[in-house]
């Protein structure tokens, strides 16, 4: 179990936003994450945890500074954990394409050289990070997961593959079938190799069929989104989820784009949604 | 009257955040500003306007992305105008010190060469910009002003010097007597020359004595602010304002720092304050 090093702390609404670094055994690199700790959280009153997975090029700071989320997290008594989108550092492989390498892990366990040594983000998000959070902060074992774009893919995929570990899933403008969309195909080819049958296990559309539980899902999609429907196309996912009787709510919203202005406009609805399942 | 060029538009809560550029006759440069237009604003239903002045190094985008303000602006039906903190461009003088030159106008009309040709921000904020807003958007003639740090200085100074043109003033961690604090003295010396008696007209502490009207004022100050009390020290201003019977509320708040996390935590209170005076 690695040691957490506090690198920043800001009073925010009534709670604190803290930023930590640690040596990760999983990604063989220094990882950074942020955590919002609501004002009512303490050892006698632990809180559930909502994980946020960010999109391409983001760090843990984009959501923290731009989403306007912590007013609601504080009011509802939910801790929010925001991991980075990939391992980083001089020794970590990178790529000139913004949609590959650092800032673009796609939350998979890479199998291809030179990515496989560091890019084990699926294991980091599902195992090492929650264990660190559970051991270092006053939290219950109830957790949910949400994300945006590449992080919407991550949230849906991880929540469906571990539907008994998460209470609920939500996504803003998610990539839902990366096996078929341009950024997703490039990433999966790079991290998982050219055999497309190895990609399915990380494709949310496929994961719907194998989920152990019909986990509740909420998705918002801006209809003015510059990446819709070429990269982010939730309708195909929503149709299949409904066919399989998942409790899913889909909210297409006119004029909103792919930015954090869209996220901040609906983040309260996502907190209210998760709060129903995080007791 | 210069022509506005729309350079970005984002649906945000129920309104739109728009970003414009125009050739400024006042600053002899291209100026950029953002405006939030609430959903209920139209020619038949014009709204009052709240001006936000940002701090050192900011552009019009910092407040727009980080303050979490537009939920409240939309609900209250208030347009929000966010100017840049200085003229910018290759032909505009700059300085290696972040607290001078581009991003650091201190909202004065410079009198010293080479600054005086472009750095006429007092006239830009009080004359050219409001005229542009009045002529291009569905707004009433009711306006208020607020700001942060250097922009808190700007809001207090401009609001006091024009107390019949603004309904109310508010500030987060404002510089209140730039004649006496390090950043302020360096800026005033640079823009206004070494004669300190020429500085008084832009010092909020001095402007309190000459204000035509006892305009309502609200100030928040984080007590964990890294620039308090060396650069931002509202107490001396608050004491004098109370002595002169201004209706002023001062809220020192424990642990909050100088960041936008502090601003976002209290921005709702500032909107509610201004809404009382903006009918």
Coordinates of C-alpha atoms in Angstrom, one line a residue:
Chain A
X1 CA 0.0 0.0 0.0
X2 CA 1.6 3.3 -1.1
X3 CA 1.8 6.4 1.0
X4 CA -0.2 9.5 0.1
X5 CA 1.5 12.8 -0.2
X6 CA -0.8 15.9 0.2
X7 CA 0.2 18.4 -2.5
X8 CA -2.7 21.0 -2.3
X9 CA -5.7 21.7 0.0
X10 CA -8.5 24.3 -0.6
X11 CA -11.5 25.1 1.5
X12 CA -14.4 24.7 -1.0
X13 CA -18.0 25.3 0.0
X14 CA -18.0 23.8 3.5
X15 CA -15.6 21.0 2.8
X16 CA -12.1 20.6 1.5
X17 CA -10.7 19.8 -1.9
X18 CA -7.4 17.9 -1.5
X19 CA -4.8 16.8 -4.0
X20 CA -2.6 13.8 -3.5
X21 CA 0.3 12.0 -5.2
X22 CA 1.5 8.4 -4.6
X23 CA 3.8 5.8 -6.0
X24 CA 1.5 3.4 -7.8
X25 CA 2.4 -0.3 -7.8
X26 CA -0.1 -0.8 -10.6
X27 CA 1.0 1.8 -13.1
X28 CA 4.7 1.9 -12.0
X29 CA 4.6 5.7 -11.9
X30 CA 3.6 8.6 -9.6
X31 CA -0.2 9.0 -9.8
X32 CA -2.1 12.2 -8.8
X33 CA -5.7 12.4 -7.7
X34 CA -8.1 14.9 -6.1
X35 CA -10.7 14.2 -3.4
X36 CA -13.5 16.4 -2.2
X37 CA -14.2 15.8 1.4
X38 CA -17.6 17.1 2.5
X39 CA -17.9 19.0 5.8
X40 CA -19.9 16.3 7.6
X41 CA -17.4 13.5 6.9
X42 CA -15.5 12.0 9.8
X43 CA -14.7 8.6 11.3
X44 CA -18.0 8.4 13.1
X45 CA -19.9 9.6 10.0
X46 CA -18.2 8.1 6.9
X47 CA -19.6 9.0 3.5
X48 CA -20.2 7.1 0.2
X49 CA -17.8 7.9 -2.7
X50 CA -18.6 9.0 -6.2
X51 CA -15.7 8.5 -8.7
X52 CA -15.4 10.9 -11.6
X53 CA -13.4 9.8 -14.8
X54 CA -12.4 12.7 -17.0
X55 CA -12.1 12.9 -20.8
X56 CA -9.2 13.1 -23.2
X57 CA -6.4 15.6 -22.3
X58 CA -7.8 16.2 -18.8
X59 CA -6.0 15.8 -15.5
X60 CA -7.7 15.6 -12.1
X61 CA -8.0 19.4 -12.1
X62 CA -10.5 20.0 -14.9
X63 CA -13.5 18.6 -13.1
X64 CA -12.4 20.1 -9.8
X65 CA -12.2 23.7 -11.2
X66 CA -14.9 23.7 -13.8
X67 CA -17.8 21.4 -13.0
X68 CA -19.4 23.3 -10.1
X69 CA -20.0 20.0 -8.3
X70 CA -18.9 20.5 -4.8
X71 CA -21.9 22.5 -3.6
X72 CA -24.0 19.4 -4.3
X73 CA -21.4 16.9 -2.9
X74 CA -21.2 18.9 0.3
X75 CA -25.0 19.2 0.7
X76 CA -25.5 15.5 0.0
X77 CA -22.6 14.3 2.1
X78 CA -20.8 12.5 -0.7
X79 CA -17.0 12.3 -1.1
X80 CA -15.8 12.8 -4.7
X81 CA -12.6 11.1 -6.1
X82 CA -11.1 12.4 -9.3
X83 CA -8.2 10.3 -10.7
X84 CA -5.9 11.4 -13.5
X85 CA -6.7 10.1 -17.0
X86 CA -3.4 8.2 -17.3
X87 CA 0.0 7.6 -15.7
X88 CA 2.4 10.5 -16.5
X89 CA 6.1 11.4 -16.3
X90 CA 9.2 11.4 -18.5
X91 CA 9.5 7.6 -18.3
X92 CA 5.9 7.0 -19.3
X93 CA 5.3 6.4 -23.0
X94 CA 3.5 9.2 -24.8
X95 CA 2.1 9.9 -28.3
X96 CA 1.9 13.0 -30.5
X97 CA -1.8 12.3 -31.0
X98 CA -3.8 13.9 -28.2
X99 CA -6.1 10.9 -28.1
X100 CA -3.3 8.4 -27.3
X101 CA -0.7 8.2 -24.5
X102 CA -0.6 10.5 -21.6
X103 CA -4.1 12.0 -20.9
X104 CA -5.7 9.3 -23.0
X105 CA -5.5 5.9 -21.2
X106 CA -9.0 4.8 -22.1
X107 CA -9.0 3.1 -18.7
X108 CA -7.9 -0.3 -20.0
X109 CA -5.0 -2.6 -19.0
X110 CA -2.7 -2.4 -22.0
X111 CA -1.2 -5.6 -23.3
X112 CA 1.1 -4.1 -26.0
X113 CA 4.7 -3.0 -25.6
X114 CA 5.7 -0.3 -24.7
X115 CA 2.4 0.6 -23.1
X116 CA 1.8 -2.4 -20.9
X117 CA 4.3 -1.5 -18.2
X118 CA 2.5 1.7 -17.2
X119 CA -1.0 1.8 -18.8
X120 CA -2.8 -0.5 -16.3
X121 CA -5.5 2.0 -15.6
X122 CA -8.4 -0.5 -15.4
X123 CA -6.7 -2.2 -12.4
X124 CA -5.7 1.2 -11.0
X125 CA -9.3 2.6 -11.0
X126 CA -11.0 -0.7 -9.9
X127 CA -8.4 -2.0 -7.4
X128 CA -5.5 0.2 -6.2
X129 CA -7.2 3.5 -6.0
X130 CA -10.4 2.4 -4.1
X131 CA -8.2 0.5 -1.7
X132 CA -6.2 3.7 -1.0
X133 CA -9.4 5.7 -0.6
X134 CA -10.9 3.1 1.7
X135 CA -7.8 3.0 3.9
X136 CA -7.0 6.7 4.1
X137 CA -10.4 8.5 4.3
X138 CA -13.6 8.1 6.3
X139 CA -15.7 6.4 3.6
X140 CA -18.3 3.6 3.5
X141 CA -18.0 0.8 1.0
X142 CA -20.8 2.3 -1.1
X143 CA -19.5 3.8 -4.3
X144 CA -20.8 5.0 -7.7
X145 CA -19.0 6.1 -10.8
X146 CA -19.5 8.8 -13.5
X147 CA -17.5 10.4 -16.3
X148 CA -17.4 12.5 -19.5
X149 CA -16.5 11.4 -23.0
X150 CA -13.5 9.0 -22.7
X151 CA -14.4 9.0 -19.0
X152 CA -18.0 8.3 -19.8
X153 CA -16.7 5.2 -21.6
X154 CA -14.6 4.4 -18.5
X155 CA -17.5 4.8 -16.1
X156 CA -20.0 2.7 -18.1
X157 CA -17.4 0.0 -18.9
X158 CA -16.1 -0.2 -15.3
X159 CA -19.5 0.0 -13.7
X160 CA -21.0 -2.7 -15.9
X161 CA -18.0 -5.1 -15.4
X162 CA -18.2 -4.6 -11.7
X163 CA -22.0 -4.0 -11.3
X164 CA -22.0 -5.5 -7.8
X165 CA -19.3 -3.1 -6.6
X166 CA -20.9 0.1 -7.8
X167 CA -24.4 1.4 -6.9
X168 CA -25.0 3.4 -10.0
X169 CA -23.4 4.8 -13.2
X170 CA -23.8 8.1 -15.0
X171 CA -22.1 9.7 -18.0
X172 CA -22.0 12.9 -20.0
X173 CA -21.5 12.5 -23.7
X174 CA -19.9 9.1 -23.4
X175 CA -18.0 7.0 -26.0
X176 CA -20.1 3.8 -25.8
X177 CA -18.7 1.5 -28.4
X178 CA -15.0 2.4 -28.8
X179 CA -14.6 -0.8 -30.9
X180 CA -16.3 1.1 -33.7
X181 CA -15.5 4.8 -33.3
X182 CA -12.3 6.6 -34.5
X183 CA -10.6 7.5 -31.2
X184 CA -11.6 4.2 -29.6
X185 CA -10.4 2.1 -32.4
X186 CA -7.0 3.9 -32.5
X187 CA -6.6 3.5 -28.8
X188 CA -7.6 -0.1 -28.6
X189 CA -5.4 -1.0 -31.5
X190 CA -2.5 0.8 -29.8
X191 CA -3.0 -0.6 -26.2
X192 CA -4.6 -4.0 -26.9
X193 CA -3.1 -4.9 -30.3
X194 CA -4.7 -5.4 -33.7
X195 CA -7.0 -8.4 -32.8
X196 CA -10.4 -6.8 -32.5
X197 CA -11.8 -9.7 -30.5
X198 CA -9.6 -8.7 -27.6
X199 CA -11.2 -5.3 -27.5
X200 CA -14.8 -6.4 -26.7
X201 CA -14.2 -6.8 -22.9
X202 CA -13.6 -3.0 -22.7
X203 CA -16.6 -2.0 -24.9
X204 CA -19.6 -0.8 -22.9
X205 CA -22.0 -2.0 -25.6
X206 CA -20.6 -5.5 -25.2
X207 CA -20.4 -5.2 -21.4
X208 CA -24.2 -4.6 -21.2
X209 CA -24.7 -8.2 -22.2
X210 CA -22.5 -9.7 -19.6
X211 CA -23.3 -7.4 -16.6
X212 CA -24.1 -9.4 -13.4
X213 CA -26.7 -6.9 -12.4
X214 CA -29.1 -4.4 -14.0
X215 CA -27.3 -1.4 -12.5
X216 CA -29.1 2.0 -12.7
X217 CA -27.7 4.3 -15.4
X218 CA -28.2 8.0 -16.3
X219 CA -26.8 9.6 -19.5
X220 CA -26.9 13.3 -20.7
X221 CA -25.9 14.1 -24.3
X222 CA -25.7 17.6 -25.7
X223 CA -27.2 17.7 -29.2
X224 CA -24.8 20.6 -30.2
X225 CA -21.8 18.5 -29.2
X226 CA -19.1 18.8 -31.9
X227 CA -18.2 15.1 -31.4
X228 CA -21.7 13.8 -31.6
X229 CA -22.5 11.4 -33.2
X230 CA -19.1 10.5 -34.7
X231 CA -17.3 9.8 -31.5
X232 CA -19.9 10.0 -28.8
X233 CA -23.2 8.2 -29.7
X234 CA -25.1 7.1 -26.6
X235 CA -28.3 6.2 -28.5
X236 CA -27.1 2.8 -29.6
X237 CA -26.2 2.0 -26.0
X238 CA -29.4 3.3 -24.6
X239 CA -31.5 1.2 -27.0
X240 CA -29.7 -2.0 -26.1
X241 CA -29.8 -1.2 -22.3
X242 CA -33.6 -0.7 -22.6
X243 CA -34.0 -4.0 -24.6
X244 CA -32.1 -5.7 -21.7
X245 CA -34.3 -4.0 -19.1
X246 CA -31.6 -1.9 -17.4
X247 CA -33.1 1.0 -15.5
X248 CA -31.7 3.7 -17.7
X249 CA -32.6 7.4 -18.2
X250 CA -31.4 9.2 -21.3
X251 CA -31.5 12.9 -21.6
X252 CA -30.6 14.4 -25.0
X253 CA -30.4 18.2 -24.5
X254 CA -30.7 20.8 -27.3
X255 CA -27.8 23.2 -28.0
X256 CA -25.3 22.0 -25.3
X257 CA -21.8 21.3 -26.6
X258 CA -19.0 19.0 -25.4
X259 CA -17.5 21.4 -22.8
X260 CA -17.6 21.7 -19.0
X261 CA -20.3 24.3 -19.5
X262 CA -22.6 21.4 -20.5
X263 CA -21.4 19.3 -17.5
X264 CA -21.9 22.1 -15.0
X265 CA -25.4 22.7 -16.3
X266 CA -26.5 19.1 -15.4
X267 CA -24.1 18.0 -12.7
X268 CA -26.7 18.6 -10.0
X269 CA -29.0 16.1 -11.7
X270 CA -26.2 13.5 -11.6
X271 CA -25.5 14.0 -7.9
X272 CA -29.2 13.7 -7.2
X273 CA -29.4 10.5 -9.2
X274 CA -26.4 8.9 -7.5
X275 CA -27.6 10.1 -4.0
X276 CA -30.7 7.9 -4.5
X277 CA -28.5 4.8 -4.6
X278 CA -25.7 5.8 -2.2
X279 CA -27.2 5.6 1.2
Chain B
X1 CA -19.1 52.6 -32.0
X2 CA -17.1 49.5 -32.9
X3 CA -18.6 46.3 -34.3
X4 CA -18.8 43.2 -32.2
X5 CA -17.4 39.9 -33.6
X6 CA -18.8 36.7 -31.9
X7 CA -15.9 34.3 -31.4
X8 CA -17.6 31.6 -29.2
X9 CA -21.0 30.6 -27.9
X10 CA -21.9 28.0 -25.3
X11 CA -25.3 26.9 -24.0
X12 CA -24.8 27.2 -20.2
X13 CA -27.6 26.4 -17.7
X14 CA -30.6 27.8 -19.6
X15 CA -28.8 30.8 -21.1
X16 CA -25.9 31.3 -23.4
X17 CA -22.3 32.4 -22.6
X18 CA -21.0 34.4 -25.6
X19 CA -17.5 35.7 -26.2
X20 CA -16.9 38.8 -28.4
X21 CA -14.0 40.8 -29.8
X22 CA -14.0 44.4 -31.0
X23 CA -11.7 47.2 -32.0
X24 CA -11.5 49.6 -29.1
X25 CA -11.3 53.3 -29.7
X26 CA -10.3 53.7 -26.0
X27 CA -7.5 51.2 -25.7
X28 CA -6.4 51.3 -29.4
X29 CA -6.4 47.5 -29.5
X30 CA -8.6 44.5 -30.0
X31 CA -10.5 43.9 -26.8
X32 CA -12.2 40.6 -25.7
X33 CA -15.1 40.2 -23.3
X34 CA -17.6 37.5 -22.3
X35 CA -21.3 38.0 -21.6
X36 CA -23.8 35.6 -20.0
X37 CA -27.2 36.1 -21.4
X38 CA -29.9 34.5 -19.2
X39 CA -32.7 32.5 -20.8
X40 CA -35.5 35.0 -20.1
X41 CA -33.7 38.0 -21.7
X42 CA -35.1 39.6 -24.8
X43 CA -36.1 42.9 -26.2
X44 CA -39.4 42.9 -24.4
X45 CA -37.8 41.7 -21.2
X46 CA -34.4 43.4 -20.8
X47 CA -32.3 42.5 -17.8
X48 CA -30.0 44.5 -15.5
X49 CA -26.2 43.9 -15.9
X50 CA -23.6 42.8 -13.4
X51 CA -20.0 43.6 -14.4
X52 CA -17.2 41.3 -13.1
X53 CA -13.6 42.5 -13.0
X54 CA -11.0 39.8 -12.7
X55 CA -7.7 39.7 -10.9
X56 CA -4.0 39.7 -12.0
X57 CA -3.2 37.3 -14.9
X58 CA -6.8 36.5 -15.6
X59 CA -8.6 36.9 -18.9
X60 CA -12.4 37.0 -19.4
X61 CA -12.4 33.2 -19.2
X62 CA -11.3 32.5 -15.6
X63 CA -14.5 33.7 -14.1
X64 CA -16.6 32.1 -16.8
X65 CA -15.1 28.7 -16.4
X66 CA -14.5 28.5 -12.6
X67 CA -16.9 30.7 -10.6
X68 CA -20.0 28.6 -11.0
X69 CA -22.0 31.9 -11.3
X70 CA -24.4 31.3 -14.2
X71 CA -26.8 29.1 -12.4
X72 CA -27.7 32.1 -10.2
X73 CA -27.5 34.6 -13.0
X74 CA -30.0 32.6 -15.0
X75 CA -32.3 32.1 -12.1
X76 CA -32.3 35.8 -11.2
X77 CA -32.4 37.1 -14.7
X78 CA -29.2 39.1 -14.6
X79 CA -26.8 39.5 -17.6
X80 CA -23.1 39.2 -16.6
X81 CA -20.4 41.0 -18.5
X82 CA -16.8 39.9 -18.0
X83 CA -14.1 42.2 -19.6
X84 CA -10.5 41.3 -20.0
X85 CA -8.0 42.6 -17.4
X86 CA -6.1 44.8 -19.9
X87 CA -5.6 45.4 -23.6
X88 CA -3.5 42.7 -25.2
X89 CA -1.5 42.1 -28.4
X90 CA 2.0 42.3 -29.9
X91 CA 1.8 46.1 -30.2
X92 CA 0.6 46.5 -26.5
X93 CA 3.4 47.2 -24.0
X94 CA 4.0 44.4 -21.5
X95 CA 6.2 43.7 -18.5
X96 CA 8.1 40.6 -17.2
X97 CA 6.5 41.1 -13.8
X98 CA 3.1 39.3 -13.8
X99 CA 1.6 42.2 -11.8
X100 CA 2.4 44.8 -14.5
X101 CA 1.4 45.1 -18.2
X102 CA -0.9 42.7 -20.0
X103 CA -3.3 41.1 -17.5
X104 CA -2.5 43.7 -14.9
X105 CA -4.1 47.1 -15.9
X106 CA -5.3 48.0 -12.4
X107 CA -8.3 49.6 -14.3
X108 CA -6.7 53.1 -14.4
X109 CA -6.1 55.5 -17.2
X110 CA -2.3 55.5 -17.6
X111 CA -0.6 58.8 -18.0
X112 CA 3.0 57.6 -18.5
X113 CA 4.7 56.6 -21.8
X114 CA 4.6 53.9 -23.2
X115 CA 1.5 52.8 -21.3
X116 CA -0.8 55.7 -21.9
X117 CA -1.7 54.9 -25.5
X118 CA -3.3 51.5 -24.7
X119 CA -3.9 51.3 -20.9
X120 CA -7.0 53.4 -20.7
X121 CA -9.0 50.8 -18.9
X122 CA -10.9 53.1 -16.5
X123 CA -12.5 54.8 -19.5
X124 CA -13.0 51.4 -21.3
X125 CA -14.8 49.9 -18.3
X126 CA -16.9 53.0 -17.4
X127 CA -17.7 54.4 -20.9
X128 CA -16.9 52.3 -24.0
X129 CA -17.9 48.9 -22.8
X130 CA -21.2 49.8 -21.1
X131 CA -22.2 51.7 -24.2
X132 CA -21.4 48.7 -26.4
X133 CA -23.5 46.4 -24.0
X134 CA -26.4 48.9 -24.0
X135 CA -26.4 49.1 -27.8
X136 CA -26.1 45.5 -28.6
X137 CA -27.9 43.5 -25.9
X138 CA -31.4 43.6 -24.3
X139 CA -30.4 45.3 -21.1
X140 CA -31.9 47.9 -18.8
X141 CA -29.8 50.8 -17.5
X142 CA -29.5 49.3 -14.1
X143 CA -26.0 47.9 -13.4
X144 CA -23.8 46.8 -10.5
X145 CA -20.1 45.8 -10.3
X146 CA -18.1 43.2 -8.5
X147 CA -14.5 41.8 -8.7
X148 CA -11.7 39.8 -7.2
X149 CA -8.3 41.0 -5.9
X150 CA -7.1 43.6 -8.5
X151 CA -10.6 43.4 -9.8
X152 CA -12.0 43.9 -6.3
X153 CA -10.0 47.2 -6.3
X154 CA -11.4 48.0 -9.7
X155 CA -15.0 47.3 -8.6
X156 CA -14.8 49.3 -5.4
X157 CA -12.9 52.2 -7.1
X158 CA -15.1 52.4 -10.1
X159 CA -18.4 51.9 -8.2
X160 CA -17.4 54.6 -5.7
X161 CA -16.4 57.1 -8.3
X162 CA -19.6 56.5 -10.2
X163 CA -22.0 55.7 -7.4
X164 CA -25.0 57.1 -9.2
X165 CA -24.3 54.9 -12.2
X166 CA -24.1 51.6 -10.3
X167 CA -26.7 50.1 -7.9
X168 CA -24.3 48.2 -5.7
X169 CA -20.7 47.0 -5.4
X170 CA -19.2 43.7 -4.2
X171 CA -15.7 42.3 -3.9
X172 CA -13.8 39.1 -3.1
X173 CA -10.4 39.7 -1.4
X174 CA -10.0 43.2 -2.8
X175 CA -6.9 45.4 -2.9
X176 CA -8.4 48.4 -1.1
X177 CA -5.5 50.9 -0.8
X178 CA -3.2 50.3 -3.8
X179 CA -1.3 53.5 -2.8
X180 CA 0.1 51.6 0.1
X181 CA 0.4 47.9 -0.9
X182 CA 3.3 46.4 -3.0
X183 CA 1.5 45.4 -6.2
X184 CA -0.5 48.6 -6.2
X185 CA 2.4 50.9 -5.6
X186 CA 4.4 49.3 -8.4
X187 CA 1.5 49.6 -10.8
X188 CA 0.6 53.1 -9.9
X189 CA 4.2 54.2 -10.2
X190 CA 4.4 52.6 -13.6
X191 CA 1.1 53.8 -15.1
X192 CA 0.7 57.1 -13.2
X193 CA 4.2 58.2 -12.6
X194 CA 6.2 58.8 -9.3
X195 CA 4.0 61.6 -7.9
X196 CA 2.0 59.8 -5.3
X197 CA -0.6 62.6 -5.1
X198 CA -1.8 61.6 -8.6
X199 CA -2.6 58.1 -7.3
X200 CA -5.3 59.0 -4.8
X201 CA -8.1 59.3 -7.4
X202 CA -7.8 55.5 -8.1
X203 CA -7.5 54.4 -4.4
X204 CA -10.7 53.0 -3.0
X205 CA -9.9 54.1 0.5
X206 CA -9.7 57.7 -0.8
X207 CA -12.7 57.3 -3.1
X208 CA -14.9 56.5 0.0
X209 CA -14.5 60.1 1.1
X210 CA -15.6 61.7 -2.2
X211 CA -18.4 59.3 -3.2
X212 CA -21.6 61.1 -4.2
X213 CA -23.8 58.4 -2.7
X214 CA -23.6 55.8 0.1
X215 CA -23.7 52.9 -2.3
X216 CA -24.3 49.4 -0.8
X217 CA -21.2 47.2 -0.5
X218 CA -20.5 43.5 0.2
X219 CA -17.0 42.1 0.8
X220 CA -15.8 38.5 1.4
X221 CA -12.3 37.8 2.6
X222 CA -10.7 34.4 3.1
X223 CA -8.6 34.3 6.2
X224 CA -6.4 31.5 4.7
X225 CA -5.7 33.8 1.7
X226 CA -1.9 33.8 0.9
X227 CA -2.0 37.5 0.0
X228 CA -3.9 38.6 3.1
X229 CA -3.1 41.0 4.7
X230 CA 0.0 42.1 2.8
X231 CA -1.8 42.8 -0.6
X232 CA -5.5 42.4 0.2
X233 CA -6.6 44.0 3.5
X234 CA -10.2 45.0 3.4
X235 CA -10.5 45.7 7.1
X236 CA -9.1 49.2 6.8
X237 CA -11.6 50.0 4.1
X238 CA -14.5 48.5 6.0
X239 CA -13.7 50.5 9.1
X240 CA -13.7 53.8 7.2
X241 CA -16.9 52.9 5.2
X242 CA -18.7 52.2 8.5
X243 CA -17.4 55.5 10.0
X244 CA -18.9 57.2 6.9
X245 CA -22.2 55.3 7.3
X246 CA -22.0 53.3 4.1
X247 CA -24.3 50.3 4.1
X248 CA -21.5 47.7 4.1
X249 CA -21.4 44.0 4.9
X250 CA -18.0 42.4 5.6
X251 CA -17.7 38.6 5.8
X252 CA -14.3 37.3 6.8
X253 CA -14.4 33.5 6.3
X254 CA -12.0 31.0 8.0
X255 CA -9.7 28.8 5.9
X256 CA -10.6 30.0 2.4
X257 CA -7.7 31.0 0.2
X258 CA -7.3 33.4 -2.8
X259 CA -8.5 30.9 -5.5
X260 CA -11.7 30.6 -7.5
X261 CA -12.6 27.8 -5.0
X262 CA -13.2 30.6 -2.5
X263 CA -15.1 32.7 -5.1
X264 CA -17.4 29.8 -6.2
X265 CA -18.2 29.1 -2.5
X266 CA -19.7 32.5 -2.0
X267 CA -20.8 33.7 -5.5
X268 CA -24.4 32.9 -4.8
X269 CA -24.4 35.3 -1.8
X270 CA -23.0 38.0 -4.1
X271 CA -25.7 37.5 -6.7
X272 CA -28.4 37.5 -4.1
X273 CA -26.9 40.8 -2.7
X274 CA -26.9 42.5 -6.1
X275 CA -30.3 41.2 -7.0
X276 CA -31.8 43.2 -4.1
X277 CA -30.6 46.4 -5.8
X278 CA -31.1 45.5 -9.5
X279 CA -34.8 45.5 -10.1

